Every structure is written in C-alpha cells, then in structure tokens.
Amino acid sequence: MTTESLIALSLLAAASLVAGFFVYVHSLKRQTYLLFWAAGWGFFALHYLVRFLDTWMEGTSMQAGLETWLYTVSGILFFLGAQVYAQRRPLIVPAAIAAGVALIWALANRLGWTGVPAGVATALVFLAAATEFYQESRRQETLADRLLAVSFGSWAALQFALVLFRDRPSLQGSVAWGVTAIPGAFVAVVMVMAIYEEEKRRVERNMLALTNLNLATSSFVGGEIQRMLSQALDRVLGVVRIPAGALFLHHGDPHGPTSVVAAGLREDFCSISQQEGLDDHLVNLVARLGGLVVFRELTKDASWAALEKEESFRRFRKLVIGQGLRTVVAISLQAKEQAFGVLLLGTPDNRRFAAAELRLLLALGHQIGMAVENSYLIQQTSRRSEELHVLNEIGRALSSTLNKEDLLGRIWEELRRLFDFENFYIAVPDPYRDEIHFDLEIIDGTRIAQRSRPAGNFLTEYIIRTRQPVLIRENYVAEVRELGVEPLRTRGCFCGVPLVAYDHVIGTMAVYSDQERIFDEGHLELLRVLASEAGIALENARLFSEEQKKSRQLTLLNNISRHAISTLNPDEMLAKVAAEMEGALTYDHLGIGLLDYASKEIVIQAEGGKRQGARDRRIPLDAGLLGQVARTGQMATLREATANGLRTVLEDSASSIALPIVYADQ
C-alpha cells in the first residue's frame, strides 16, 4: 500500500468519525442542522473513499469526477446546515439543482467538454456557507459563528488556490490532500464549539421562555382562558422543539370541567378527549405516576402491557397513534401537591429525552401549575371582594324595610347579583297545619305565586330539622338518599342552608339547577352568610307584622268598646262594630247574630266584608255551625264546609269560625 493510499485511508477514517460524532449528537439533541452536518461529513468521507480507491487501483477520469462531485455535495450540505443553524428555511430545491449541475460540470470537465475546473463550484459552495455563518455571527455576536465563517472562507480560498495552481507539481498528490485537510479539521473543531455556544443560547432562551410563560399564564381570567393556554402551549413547543402538544387544564377544581387546547394535532383531538373523559384520566394518571411520564414506542403493544389494563389508557393510546405520534411526554401541572391539569408533548419519531430536557419540561409544568394557581387565587380574591361588597349592600337593603313582601323581593334582586341561578326558594314550616310554605319561589327565572305542600321527609325538612347546610354537586338521587330523605328531583345539583334567627330555625333558603357541578363550597358559604342576614331580616319583619297586628287588634277593641259605650241604639251600635271589624280584619264575611228567645233562633243583626247577604237571616238553634255554638256556648271552627255535616252562614263558604257573645254567663 502506497503512502498516498495510507494518507487517503487516514483522512477517510477521520472524516467518518466526525460524521459519526454528529450523528450521535443529533440523537441526543434532535437538532436538524446536526443531521445536515453529519451528512456533509459523510459525503466528505466518501470523497476520500473514492480517492483511496483511485490510489489503490488504477483510477479513471470518471472516478476523479465523482471525487470532485462528492466534495461539492459535502459543501452544499454544510451550506444547508448553516441555514438551518441560523433558523432560516433551507433552500432544499435550489441545493438539489446545484448538486445536479455540479455533477454534470464535473463529468464534462473530466471528459474535456469544458476547460473550467469543477473545483470552482466546490469553492463557491464553501464560500456560500462562509457567508451564512458570517451573517449569523453578526446577528448573534458569537465567536464560534465568526470562526466558522473564517474557516469556511479559508477552505473556499484554499480551493480557489488549488484550482489556480493545479499545474504545479508541488501541489499534486498527498501534499494537496494534507493542505485541504487542515481547514476541514479546523471546521470540525469549531463546529463542536458552535454546538456548545448554541446550547448555551438555548439555555438562555429557555430561561427567557420561562419568564415569558409566567407573564402569559398569570392572567388566566374569564373568556381569555383558551387564548392564554394556546399562547403558553406555543411557547412550550418552541422551547422544547416538539411539533405537537396539548394542554388540559382544570379551572381550580380537580373535579370540574376542563379546558383543552392543542397544537400540531387534528381538530378532533380536543373534542374526543373531552367526550371520552380522557382529560380527567390523564390528569389523574400522570399525577399518580410521579408527575412526569415519557410514553415511548406507543405503537408497540408489549411496551404498555401494564397500563393496557385500563380502558381509558387504551383509548388514549389509540387516539395519539391515530394522530401520528410515537413518543408522548406527559407533565403534570401541579402546585402545592394539587394537580390542575396535564401538559402533553408529542413527536412522530421514537425520541429519547436527555435528563436536562426532562428537568426543563418538569420546570415548565410547575411554572404553568403555579401560574394557574395564582390566577385562581386572584380570581377568588376578586370574587370574594365583590361578594363582600354585595353582601354589605344586601345587609343595608334588608335592614331598610320591615315589610315582608318588599323584603322578599329585595332578597331575590340582590341574590341575582351573586348567583347565576334560575331556581331559588325560601320555605318556612307551618307546624299548625304540618305544611311547608314557600314564601318566595323562582322557577326558570320567573317568580311564581306562593304555595304550600304537606310536610314530608325531603331536603327542605332535613335542613330545618338538622340545622345543617347541604351541598350536592352530582349524583343527586344517590346523595339525597344517603342523607336519609326522599328526592323530589332526579338530577342536577342543590345548595341549601337553614334560615336561623335568634338561635332558632325559621326556614330554608336554597338554589338548585338541572346541571351538575354548578355550585361549590364558595357558593355554599356565600349562601350561608346571606341566609344569616335574611333570616334576621325576615324574623324582624314577622315580629314587626305581629306587633302591627296586635296594634290593630287593640285599636279595634278600643273602637268597639267606644262604640258600645257611646251608642245606645243596639242596631246602630252593632252596625258600627261590624264596620270596625271589616276595616281591621281580612275575612270575606263578618256577621253579628243575636239570640231570639221567643222563636229560639239566631238573627243576623249586622254584617260586613266583601260578601254580604245574610242580614236578618234566621238560623235555628239545631242547624249549622251557629246553632252548635249557640247551644254549647263554645267557639267552633269549620275548616272544610262539609265537615260534620255543618253548614255555614253563606252556603258557598269554604271555612268558618263562630264565637259566642257571652254576658253574665249567658
């Protein structure tokens, strides 16, 4: 083996090692420009392989043309790698055309069809690569990029020099090979230096991305949540250089609804995830597995035999495979050991992540989780502040009136400022009739007339009996029956509290909905505070009403006594008494009857009210309600007109009460 063969073999081995090194680095860093650099060094090694074969066996002009063309292609690949390195779109099609032109040029030159050496094309390509690195060095102001520009520029200048002085014997053979290997070796060293500096810049970009991510996710408020999540996901994908991803987020409630945003995936990914409940499953699964899980080789069934027992995981795996993904990284979004959601990052290749990359992903997950928690706390603080303001106004409004109807109307109006509700009621017990009376009832946003129902074993009675608030968010029927009461509805959620005034329960205040998970602990606490205000206001209104009633009764008695004393004509006195009773009492008919001893009948002497027509009517002592009272001298009440076969004074009356007028025990 000749000296030239040994030199060619040595340079072939060196270039192959450099190409293998960049392939290895690419497997770790997954940067596209490294792939171009590895391919460039591979073609450069092939150029030495052709030269080695040319020295080992008798070469031809075609072999020399192939050698030159491989040299040129390596320069084209270095040029494309420089473009990708500079984060510019590589000119793939023009580069392919240039490679074809270089092949034709090299063959034509070897066949003597043109006198322009093919090495000129090689020099021009290396000069183009030097220009790319020079522009990048000016933009980034980095030493490695500047040295790469100088190295490729020197390589191009050397190639031009070899073309110009190709006829000199001193620049032929092994001497020329050694001279061209010098800039190549320098380029390889500087490329390693550039990788180091690029990694440093990437760390800086990651730190900046973390800062920007914090700014982007610190305002997860209201309807902007989807837009903010999309911005956060785009930033994360840009930092980790992964083509596809999704972000599932709970709004401060691990059991509540989720928001899902995706990038680089088909539009049906989000809808399918939510419809099949995969979002909740992933949040729980990743949190259970430690907060960071790498699903590699998803297409291989044997790799996931342990998790395949869960139906939800099988559906998730099928979904991501259908999206063209083979590797998925799942990062739990946690803050204070509470999972708010999960971040998914997917790639179509079987990618391995370095420990530093996994630490970065975990930091990104914690960053988003903390931002979500902070945003939730800000929302809660703002909500509490607004609620306290409204409660203060409600307290003033409720204390400004003692009229029960006005008070109920104000409770409804003020409560609508705090709750987005359609169904609401205030119910009070009537122990004398064993009924529940609904003083205020809203159904589907409309106030309905007051009503009563028989008391039973239902939620309203349970709250009154136990004096405990009740919050049912889901599984309505099962939760109600677990309390030992019967459900009046079949679905939805319920939030009810007792109305307590002066240490005794006067009723129940409740809101409910046909949808689940509408109310939470915050709503229950707010309703409890409002109920304490409303309970005292309603009790004060009731006491005030009773005092007014007593005052009217005392006034009535005083007026009746005055008429009885000042009026000597019995008919006139009874008429005035009936008029006073009509003005003070709310009965439909009022009558005063006197006993006619001669005929043993009761004669209606005076009447009042909206329904009249019994004046001068005579009622036998053995007939109806009045006859019973006249015979027994005892008050009697008729709750139903058909009870005991007794008749009222007016035939169409539903109920009646009769009291004896007693003087001197008669």
XYZ file of N, CA and C in Angstrom, residues 10-248:
717
model
N -6.412 7.310 6.116
C -6.449 8.016 7.406
C -7.471 9.155 7.379
N -7.451 9.913 6.300
C -8.409 11.015 6.200
C -9.845 10.499 6.098
N -10.013 9.339 5.423
C -11.341 8.726 5.354
C -11.839 8.357 6.751
N -10.972 7.747 7.546
C -11.353 7.350 8.909
C -11.684 8.571 9.760
N -10.863 9.651 9.633
C -11.102 10.854 10.427
C -12.445 11.494 10.065
N -12.722 11.615 8.768
C -13.984 12.230 8.345
C -15.176 11.368 8.760
N -15.010 10.041 8.698
C -16.095 9.151 9.110
C -16.377 9.289 10.598
N -15.313 9.400 11.401
C -15.502 9.587 12.844
C -16.243 10.892 13.147
N -15.872 11.961 12.430
C -16.556 13.239 12.635
C -18.038 13.109 12.262
N -18.327 12.426 11.130
C -19.720 12.225 10.732
C -20.476 11.415 11.780
N -19.848 10.342 12.293
C -20.490 9.540 13.334
C -20.719 10.327 14.605
N -19.765 11.199 14.950
C -19.930 12.025 16.141
C -21.168 12.914 16.037
N -21.359 13.554 14.868
C -22.510 14.439 14.716
C -23.821 13.655 14.649
N -23.774 12.424 14.148
C -24.972 11.578 14.202
C -25.340 11.285 15.656
N -24.335 10.999 16.485
C -24.585 10.733 17.901
C -25.147 11.976 18.608
N -24.546 13.114 18.337
C -25.036 14.349 18.959
C -26.473 14.636 18.530
N -26.774 14.339 17.253
C -28.145 14.547 16.781
C -29.126 13.641 17.510
N -28.733 12.426 17.836
C -29.626 11.524 18.563
C -29.934 12.043 19.961
N -29.044 12.858 20.500
C -29.268 13.439 21.822
C -30.029 14.756 21.766
N -29.658 15.607 20.826
C -30.195 16.965 20.798
C -31.354 17.142 19.825
N -31.447 16.230 18.840
C -32.527 16.263 17.863
C -32.616 17.598 17.135
N -31.473 18.178 16.800
C -31.423 19.412 16.034
C -31.181 19.069 14.566
N -31.969 19.649 13.677
C -31.916 19.286 12.257
C -30.579 19.659 11.623
N -30.000 20.790 12.047
C -28.736 21.203 11.420
C -27.626 20.191 11.676
N -27.701 19.483 12.800
C -26.705 18.447 13.083
C -26.803 17.308 12.069
N -28.002 17.015 11.625
C -28.180 15.987 10.608
C -27.534 16.404 9.285
N -27.688 17.675 8.925
C -27.040 18.179 7.704
C -25.514 18.137 7.834
N -25.024 18.525 9.018
C -23.576 18.492 9.217
C -23.050 17.059 9.140
N -23.773 16.125 9.752
C -23.344 14.721 9.699
C -23.345 14.211 8.259
N -24.376 14.588 7.487
C -24.423 14.175 6.080
C -23.281 14.802 5.287
N -22.950 16.080 5.582
C -21.840 16.755 4.900
C -20.524 16.050 5.139
N -20.286 15.693 6.424
C -19.039 14.979 6.718
C -19.068 13.563 6.136
N -20.233 12.994 6.020
C -20.323 11.679 5.393
C -19.938 11.720 3.923
N -20.455 12.724 3.195
C -20.067 12.856 1.786
C -18.590 13.220 1.660
N -18.099 14.012 2.642
C -16.669 14.349 2.617
C -15.828 13.081 2.800
N -16.303 12.160 3.657
C -15.605 10.879 3.845
C -15.683 10.029 2.582
N -16.821 10.052 1.895
C -16.946 9.300 0.642
C -15.986 9.832 -0.425
N -15.765 11.146 -0.388
C -14.811 11.737 -1.333
C -13.410 11.166 -1.102
N -13.029 10.956 0.189
C -11.733 10.329 0.487
C -11.743 8.847 0.123
N -12.941 8.203 0.246
C -13.020 6.805 -0.129
C -12.748 6.617 -1.627
N -13.315 7.490 -2.443
C -13.062 7.419 -3.888
C -11.596 7.683 -4.179
N -11.010 8.618 -3.453
C -9.583 8.919 -3.662
C -8.723 7.730 -3.260
N -9.129 7.074 -2.124
C -8.367 5.890 -1.702
C -8.441 4.786 -2.765
N -9.620 4.560 -3.312
C -9.761 3.555 -4.356
C -8.969 3.941 -5.605
N -8.894 5.261 -5.848
C -8.154 5.754 -7.008
C -6.659 5.477 -6.860
N -6.137 5.529 -5.635
C -4.709 5.279 -5.403
C -4.417 3.788 -5.271
N -5.399 3.035 -4.829
C -5.188 1.611 -4.570
C -5.262 0.796 -5.853
N -6.131 1.255 -6.745
C -6.246 0.607 -8.053
C -6.171 1.690 -9.121
N -5.977 1.292 -10.312
C -5.809 2.269 -11.388
C -7.113 3.024 -11.589
N -7.115 4.315 -11.394
C -8.315 5.136 -11.497
C -8.569 5.599 -12.903
N -9.739 6.132 -13.091
C -10.172 6.697 -14.366
C -10.560 8.129 -14.173
N -10.788 8.825 -15.244
C -11.222 10.221 -15.163
C -12.591 10.339 -14.532
N -13.429 9.291 -14.723
C -14.759 9.331 -14.132
C -14.688 9.260 -12.617
N -13.760 8.453 -12.081
C -13.581 8.394 -10.631
C -13.137 9.746 -10.082
N -12.255 10.412 -10.810
C -11.816 11.737 -10.367
C -12.976 12.735 -10.390
N -13.864 12.617 -11.408
C -15.033 13.496 -11.455
C -15.988 13.226 -10.317
N -16.160 11.911 -9.976
C -17.028 11.562 -8.846
C -16.468 12.094 -7.543
N -15.137 12.008 -7.414
C -14.487 12.536 -6.201
C -14.769 14.021 -6.035
N -14.611 14.787 -7.124
C -14.866 16.226 -7.064
C -16.332 16.515 -6.753
N -17.219 15.703 -7.351
C -18.658 15.950 -7.112
C -19.038 15.684 -5.666
N -18.504 14.610 -5.067
C -18.781 14.329 -3.654
C -18.260 15.454 -2.759
N -17.111 15.992 -3.102
C -16.545 17.135 -2.374
C -17.521 18.308 -2.426
N -18.070 18.577 -3.631
C -19.003 19.700 -3.789
C -20.295 19.462 -3.014
N -20.824 18.223 -3.054
C -22.072 17.913 -2.333
C -21.892 18.096 -0.832
N -20.717 17.731 -0.318
C -20.475 17.957 1.114
C -20.565 19.440 1.445
N -20.030 20.290 0.564
C -20.143 21.727 0.782
C -21.581 22.198 0.719
N -22.401 21.638 -0.205
C -23.826 22.005 -0.286
C -24.548 21.641 1.006
N -24.252 20.464 1.545
C -24.888 20.054 2.806
C -24.451 20.951 3.967
N -23.183 21.353 3.993
C -22.738 22.305 5.013
C -23.494 23.634 4.880
N -23.743 24.045 3.642
C -24.485 25.286 3.399
C -25.922 25.170 3.917
N -26.588 24.036 3.644
C -27.954 23.836 4.148
C -27.973 23.776 5.674
N -26.961 23.098 6.256
C -26.868 23.067 7.713
C -26.681 24.444 8.302
N -25.919 25.304 7.614
C -25.734 26.672 8.092
C -27.050 27.440 8.079
N -27.873 27.216 7.060
C -29.167 27.902 7.006
C -30.079 27.452 8.154
N -30.134 26.141 8.383
C -30.969 25.643 9.484
C -30.421 26.117 10.825
N -29.098 26.121 10.964
C -28.456 26.602 12.187
C -28.837 28.052 12.468
N -28.940 28.834 11.390
C -29.315 30.245 11.538
C -30.824 30.440 11.636
N -31.583 29.313 11.764
C -33.040 29.343 11.901
C -33.707 30.001 10.694
N -33.140 29.685 9.510
C -33.749 30.105 8.257
C -34.207 28.873 7.495
N -35.133 29.087 6.608
C -35.667 27.972 5.837
C -34.620 27.495 4.822
N -34.255 26.210 4.862
C -33.207 25.727 3.939
C -33.711 25.683 2.495
N -32.825 26.022 1.574
C -33.154 26.024 0.144
C -32.906 24.631 -0.421
N -33.808 23.719 -0.122
C -33.622 22.317 -0.497
C -33.642 22.142 -2.021
N -34.651 22.711 -2.678
C -34.777 22.521 -4.131
C -33.614 23.163 -4.880
N -33.268 24.435 -4.602
C -32.087 25.004 -5.284
C -30.814 24.220 -5.000
N -30.678 23.682 -3.786
C -29.478 22.899 -3.457
C -29.432 21.613 -4.274
N -30.580 20.969 -4.459
C -30.616 19.754 -5.276
C -30.256 20.060 -6.729
N -30.766 21.187 -7.220
C -30.423 21.589 -8.585
C -28.928 21.871 -8.699
N -28.361 22.552 -7.684
C -26.924 22.852 -7.690
C -26.099 21.568 -7.675
N -26.568 20.544 -6.932
C -25.850 19.270 -6.901
C -25.867 18.599 -8.271
N -27.020 18.692 -8.957
C -27.092 18.129 -10.305
C -26.183 18.847 -11.275
N -26.170 20.193 -11.182
C -25.294 20.983 -12.052
C -23.831 20.647 -11.783
N -23.492 20.480 -10.484
C -22.104 20.156 -10.126
C -21.691 18.802 -10.693
N -22.621 17.824 -10.710
C -22.310 16.516 -11.265
C -22.030 16.603 -12.768
N -22.898 17.327 -13.450
C -22.699 17.487 -14.900
C -21.388 18.224 -15.182
N -21.124 19.249 -14.384
C -19.902 20.046 -14.540
C -18.659 19.162 -14.376
N -18.688 18.352 -13.279
C -17.517 17.509 -13.005
C -17.285 16.492 -14.119
N -18.338 15.867 -14.597
C -18.184 14.886 -15.672
C -17.738 15.541 -16.976
N -18.339 16.716 -17.280
C -17.959 17.426 -18.510
C -16.501 17.853 -18.460
N -16.050 18.274 -17.297
C -14.657 18.697 -17.150
C -13.707 17.516 -17.352
N -14.086 16.330 -16.816
C -13.224 15.169 -16.958
C -13.232 14.621 -18.390
N -14.335 14.845 -19.072
C -14.413 14.396 -20.462
C -13.829 15.399 -21.438
N -13.383 16.557 -20.925
C -12.764 17.567 -21.757
C -13.742 18.438 -22.522
N -15.007 18.400 -22.070
C -16.001 19.232 -22.753
C -15.930 20.678 -22.310
N -15.313 20.968 -21.181
C -15.172 22.339 -20.701
C -13.812 22.479 -20.040
N -13.264 23.671 -20.151
C -11.949 23.902 -19.566
C -11.997 24.469 -18.166
N -13.206 24.809 -17.639
C -13.335 25.375 -16.282
C -13.329 24.242 -15.280
N -12.366 24.197 -14.344
C -12.282 23.104 -13.381
C -13.536 23.024 -12.498
N -13.952 21.803 -12.143
C -15.119 21.613 -11.268
C -14.842 22.077 -9.849
N -13.564 22.237 -9.493
C -13.244 22.724 -8.151
C -13.751 24.130 -7.896
N -13.996 24.891 -8.995
C -14.557 26.247 -8.819
C -15.921 26.169 -8.149
N -16.749 25.173 -8.576
C -18.072 25.005 -7.961
C -17.939 24.688 -6.475
N -16.963 23.833 -6.158
C -16.743 23.490 -4.750
C -16.366 24.723 -3.942
N -15.482 25.547 -4.474
C -15.065 26.762 -3.770
C -16.231 27.715 -3.574
N -17.096 27.838 -4.587
C -18.255 28.739 -4.478
C -19.224 28.260 -3.386
N -19.417 26.947 -3.309
C -20.330 26.415 -2.289
C -19.788 26.685 -0.891
N -18.500 26.453 -0.671
C -17.913 26.717 0.648
C -17.954 28.213 0.967
N -17.803 29.038 -0.043
C -17.903 30.479 0.171
C -19.323 30.874 0.584
N -20.337 30.222 -0.010
C -21.722 30.496 0.374
C -21.965 30.105 1.828
N -21.400 28.951 2.241
C -21.539 28.538 3.642
C -20.859 29.534 4.570
N -19.691 30.033 4.167
C -18.998 31.043 4.979
C -19.843 32.299 5.115
N -20.534 32.692 4.042
C -21.393 33.885 4.090
C -22.542 33.697 5.080
N -23.144 32.511 5.094
C -24.247 32.239 6.023
C -23.782 32.363 7.473
N -22.642 31.767 7.770
C -22.143 31.835 9.147
C -21.726 33.262 9.519
N -21.228 34.019 8.551
C -20.848 35.403 8.832
C -22.079 36.227 9.197
N -23.152 36.047 8.452
C -24.380 36.785 8.762
C -24.938 36.386 10.130
N -24.850 35.098 10.443
C -25.325 34.650 11.749
C -24.447 35.197 12.873
N -23.141 35.301 12.631
C -22.247 35.850 13.666
C -22.555 37.310 13.938
N -22.923 38.051 12.912
C -23.290 39.453 13.126
C -24.605 39.568 13.885
N -25.510 38.619 13.660
C -26.808 38.679 14.345
C -26.697 38.229 15.794
N -25.943 37.145 16.041
C -25.835 36.594 17.387
C -24.644 37.139 18.167
N -23.660 37.701 17.453
C -22.432 38.212 18.072
C -21.733 37.115 18.871
N -21.516 35.954 18.210
C -20.864 34.832 18.875
C -19.535 34.531 18.187
N -18.569 34.102 18.976
C -17.234 33.811 18.462
C -17.237 32.569 17.574
N -17.971 31.541 17.940
C -17.969 30.293 17.171
C -18.494 30.519 15.756
N -19.540 31.295 15.616
C -20.079 31.570 14.282
C -19.071 32.353 13.441
N -18.365 33.269 14.090
C -17.360 34.052 13.363
C -16.199 33.153 12.907
N -15.802 32.244 13.788
C -14.724 31.319 13.420
C -15.158 30.352 12.314
N -16.418 29.931 12.339
C -16.916 29.076 11.262
C -16.902 29.819 9.923
N -17.267 31.096 9.956
C -17.231 31.890 8.723
C -15.799 31.983 8.194
N -14.861 32.220 9.121
C -13.459 32.314 8.705
C -12.961 30.969 8.171
N -13.352 29.862 8.852
C -12.888 28.531 8.448
C -13.403 28.168 7.062
N -14.712 28.358 6.843
C -15.255 28.030 5.524
C -14.727 28.987 4.454
N -14.483 30.248 4.831
C -13.884 31.187 3.888
C -12.474 30.772 3.502
N -11.696 30.329 4.502
C -10.331 29.851 4.216
C -10.358 28.597 3.359
N -11.333 27.713 3.657
C -11.473 26.489 2.878
C -11.769 26.829 1.407
N -12.683 27.817 1.203
C -13.013 28.238 -0.169
C -11.800 28.870 -0.852
N -11.064 29.728 -0.105
C -9.882 30.378 -0.685
C -8.823 29.346 -1.062
N -8.627 28.330 -0.203
C -7.663 27.283 -0.499
C -8.069 26.504 -1.750
N -9.383 26.274 -1.864
C -9.848 25.545 -3.046
C -9.616 26.358 -4.322
N -9.861 27.668 -4.244
C -9.570 28.540 -5.387
C -8.077 28.491 -5.732
N -7.244 28.513 -4.679
C -5.790 28.482 -4.906
C -5.369 27.182 -5.579
N -5.943 26.059 -5.151
C -5.612 24.784 -5.773
C -6.049 24.735 -7.234
N -7.157 25.413 -7.549
C -7.616 25.462 -8.948
C -6.665 26.305 -9.787
N -6.243 27.444 -9.217
C -5.374 28.346 -9.978
C -3.995 27.722 -10.214
N -3.487 27.018 -9.204
C -2.125 26.470 -9.309
C -2.147 24.947 -9.431
N -3.158 24.420 -10.109
C -3.307 22.981 -10.230
C -2.203 22.326 -11.054
N -1.507 23.133 -11.901
C -0.481 22.549 -12.770
C 0.874 22.422 -12.077
N 1.027 22.982 -10.901
C 2.325 22.921 -10.212
C 2.515 21.540 -9.577
N 3.651 20.915 -9.800
C 3.909 19.576 -9.237
C 3.890 19.564 -7.722
N 4.263 20.680 -7.085
C 4.321 20.707 -5.613
C 2.939 20.640 -4.966
N 1.900 20.929 -5.734
C 0.532 20.895 -5.191
C -0.239 19.697 -5.710
N 0.447 18.639 -6.042
C -0.187 17.432 -6.534
C -0.078 16.327 -5.474
N -1.000 15.391 -5.538
C -0.929 14.195 -4.701
C -1.169 14.450 -3.235
N -0.314 13.780 -2.386
C -0.524 13.799 -0.935
C -0.370 15.187 -0.349
N 0.426 16.035 -0.970
C 0.606 17.398 -0.446
C -0.711 18.152 -0.499
N -1.379 18.055 -1.643
C -2.666 18.743 -1.784
C -3.684 18.189 -0.796
N -3.656 16.832 -0.566
C -4.616 16.263 0.376
C -4.383 16.771 1.798
N -3.134 16.862 2.174
C -2.838 17.354 3.510
C -3.235 18.806 3.689
N -3.007 19.620 2.636
C -3.369 21.037 2.723
C -4.874 21.205 2.876
N -5.668 20.442 2.111
C -7.131 20.573 2.195
C -7.690 20.000 3.487
N -6.955 19.115 4.132
C -7.447 18.536 5.387
C -7.343 19.507 6.550
N -6.409 20.491 6.441
C -6.209 21.424 7.558
C -7.470 22.250 7.839
N -8.057 22.968 6.863
C -9.281 23.726 7.172
C -10.440 22.812 7.558
N -10.479 21.588 7.004
C -11.544 20.660 7.389
C -11.477 20.308 8.862
N -10.241 20.032 9.349
C -10.086 19.715 10.771
C -10.469 20.904 11.645
N -10.073 22.093 11.200
C -10.406 23.292 11.968
C -11.920 23.506 11.994
N -12.589 23.240 10.855
C -14.050 23.383 10.800
C -14.718 22.414 11.765
N -14.219 21.166 11.821
C -14.811 20.181 12.730
C -14.715 20.635 14.181
N -13.548 21.168 14.563
C -13.361 21.637 15.943
C -14.283 22.810 16.249
N -14.365 23.759 15.312
C -15.199 24.940 15.555
C -16.682 24.567 15.575
N -17.063 23.544 14.788
C -18.459 23.094 14.834
C -18.831 22.588 16.226
N -17.910 21.856 16.868
C -18.158 21.405 18.240
C -18.304 22.599 19.169
N -17.457 23.601 18.959
C -17.543 24.830 19.753
C -18.892 25.523 19.515
N -19.357 25.511 18.258
C -20.643 26.138 17.940
C -21.794 25.405 18.625
N -21.680 24.074 18.710
C -22.721 23.314 19.408
C -22.796 23.735 20.865
N -21.633 23.918 21.487
C -21.608 24.348 22.883
C -22.254 25.727 23.048
N -21.878 26.670 22.175
C -22.443 28.017 22.281
C -23.940 28.015 21.965
N -24.340 27.161 21.003
C -25.764 27.086 20.684
C -26.546 26.530 21.866
N -25.951 25.568 22.576
C -26.599 25.021 23.762
C -26.719 26.085 24.844
N -25.688 26.915 24.968
C -25.750 27.996 25.952
C -26.850 28.993 25.591
N -26.938 29.324 24.290
C -28.008 30.236 23.859
C -29.379 29.602 24.089
N -29.434 28.299 23.887
C -30.710 27.625 24.100
C -31.127 27.685 25.563
N -30.184 27.506 26.472
C -30.491 27.640 27.892
C -31.008 29.044 28.190
N -30.354 30.040 27.593
C -30.816 31.411 27.799
C -32.226 31.596 27.256
N -32.481 30.994 26.072
C -33.836 31.093 25.514
C -34.843 30.390 26.414
N -34.432 29.268 27.012
C -35.332 28.556 27.910
C -35.676 29.400 29.135
N -34.647 30.053 29.696
C -34.897 30.916 30.844
C -35.824 32.072 30.466
N -35.569 32.653 29.291
C -36.439 33.732 28.823
C -37.848 33.212 28.566
N -37.941 31.984 28.025
C -39.259 31.403 27.769
C -40.009 31.164 29.075
N -39.276 30.743 30.118
C -39.920 30.569 31.415
C -40.488 31.880 31.923
N -39.711 32.961 31.749
C -40.197 34.275 32.167
C -41.423 34.684 31.367
N -41.339 34.514 30.045
C -42.487 34.866 29.204
C -43.688 33.990 29.505
N -43.418 32.722 29.814
C -44.501 31.823 30.145
C -45.218 32.268 31.400
N -44.471 32.737 32.370
C -45.081 33.245 33.590
C -45.964 34.448 33.289
N -45.491 35.349 32.431
C -46.291 36.521 32.074
C -47.542 36.107 31.318
N -47.400 35.069 30.480
C -48.535 34.682 29.647
C -49.606 33.968 30.445
N -49.209 33.209 31.477
C -50.183 32.410 32.201
C -50.642 33.055 33.495
N -50.167 34.240 33.812
C -50.567 34.877 35.057
C -51.895 35.582 34.941
N -52.521 35.538 33.788
C -53.799 36.235 33.606
C -54.847 35.304 33.012
N -54.946 34.082 33.579
C -55.980 33.148 33.128
C -57.307 33.609 33.705
N -57.995 34.486 33.015
C -59.217 35.056 33.545
C -60.310 34.930 32.507
N -61.488 34.438 32.973
C -62.704 34.507 32.173
C -62.569 33.888 30.807
N -63.127 34.587 29.796
C -63.168 34.068 28.452
C -61.828 34.033 27.765
N -60.776 34.632 28.342
C -59.464 34.633 27.705
C -58.667 33.365 28.001
N -59.256 32.436 28.727
C -58.502 31.265 29.163
C -57.986 30.459 27.984
N -58.817 30.270 26.938
C -58.385 29.469 25.796
C -57.220 30.136 25.070
N -57.317 31.439 24.866
C -56.244 32.159 24.165
C -54.950 32.111 24.963
N -55.026 32.286 26.273
C -53.830 32.248 27.105
C -53.192 30.858 27.119
N -54.032 29.836 27.170
C -53.496 28.480 27.139
C -52.808 28.191 25.807
N -53.392 28.677 24.719
C -52.768 28.476 23.399
C -51.411 29.161 23.329
N -51.314 30.381 23.872
C -50.031 31.079 23.880
C -48.999 30.328 24.719
N -49.414 29.832 25.882
C -48.480 29.089 26.734
C -48.008 27.819 26.040
N -48.929 27.105 25.384
C -48.555 25.879 24.683
C -47.599 26.160 23.534
N -47.841 27.214 22.768
C -46.934 27.563 21.668
C -45.537 27.884 22.184
N -45.456 28.581 23.312
C -44.142 28.909 23.869
C -43.411 27.645 24.320
N -44.150 26.736 24.947
C -43.515 25.495 25.401
C -43.004 24.688 24.216
N -43.818 24.560 23.168
C -43.393 23.812 21.987
C -42.184 24.464 21.330
N -42.132 25.802 21.350
C -40.970 26.488 20.791
C -39.717 26.258 21.598
N -39.870 26.135 22.918
C -38.700 25.932 23.772
C -38.139 24.526 23.596
N -39.007 23.532 23.615
C -38.530 22.145 23.579
C -38.404 21.608 22.162
N -38.831 22.394 21.156
C -38.713 21.996 19.748
C -39.406 20.666 19.480
N -40.665 20.605 19.880
C -41.508 19.434 19.632
C -42.681 19.892 18.776
N -43.055 19.114 17.745
C -44.029 19.619 16.778
C -45.476 19.654 17.251
N -45.868 18.824 18.211
C -47.283 18.729 18.581
C -47.416 18.693 20.094
N -48.554 19.174 20.574
C -48.789 19.167 22.009
C -50.221 19.525 22.334
N -50.596 19.277 23.579
C -51.933 19.609 24.069
C -51.825 19.956 25.541
N -52.777 20.765 26.002
C -52.766 21.202 27.396
C -54.183 21.057 27.941
N -54.310 20.234 28.997
C -55.585 20.035 29.678
C -55.508 20.785 31.007
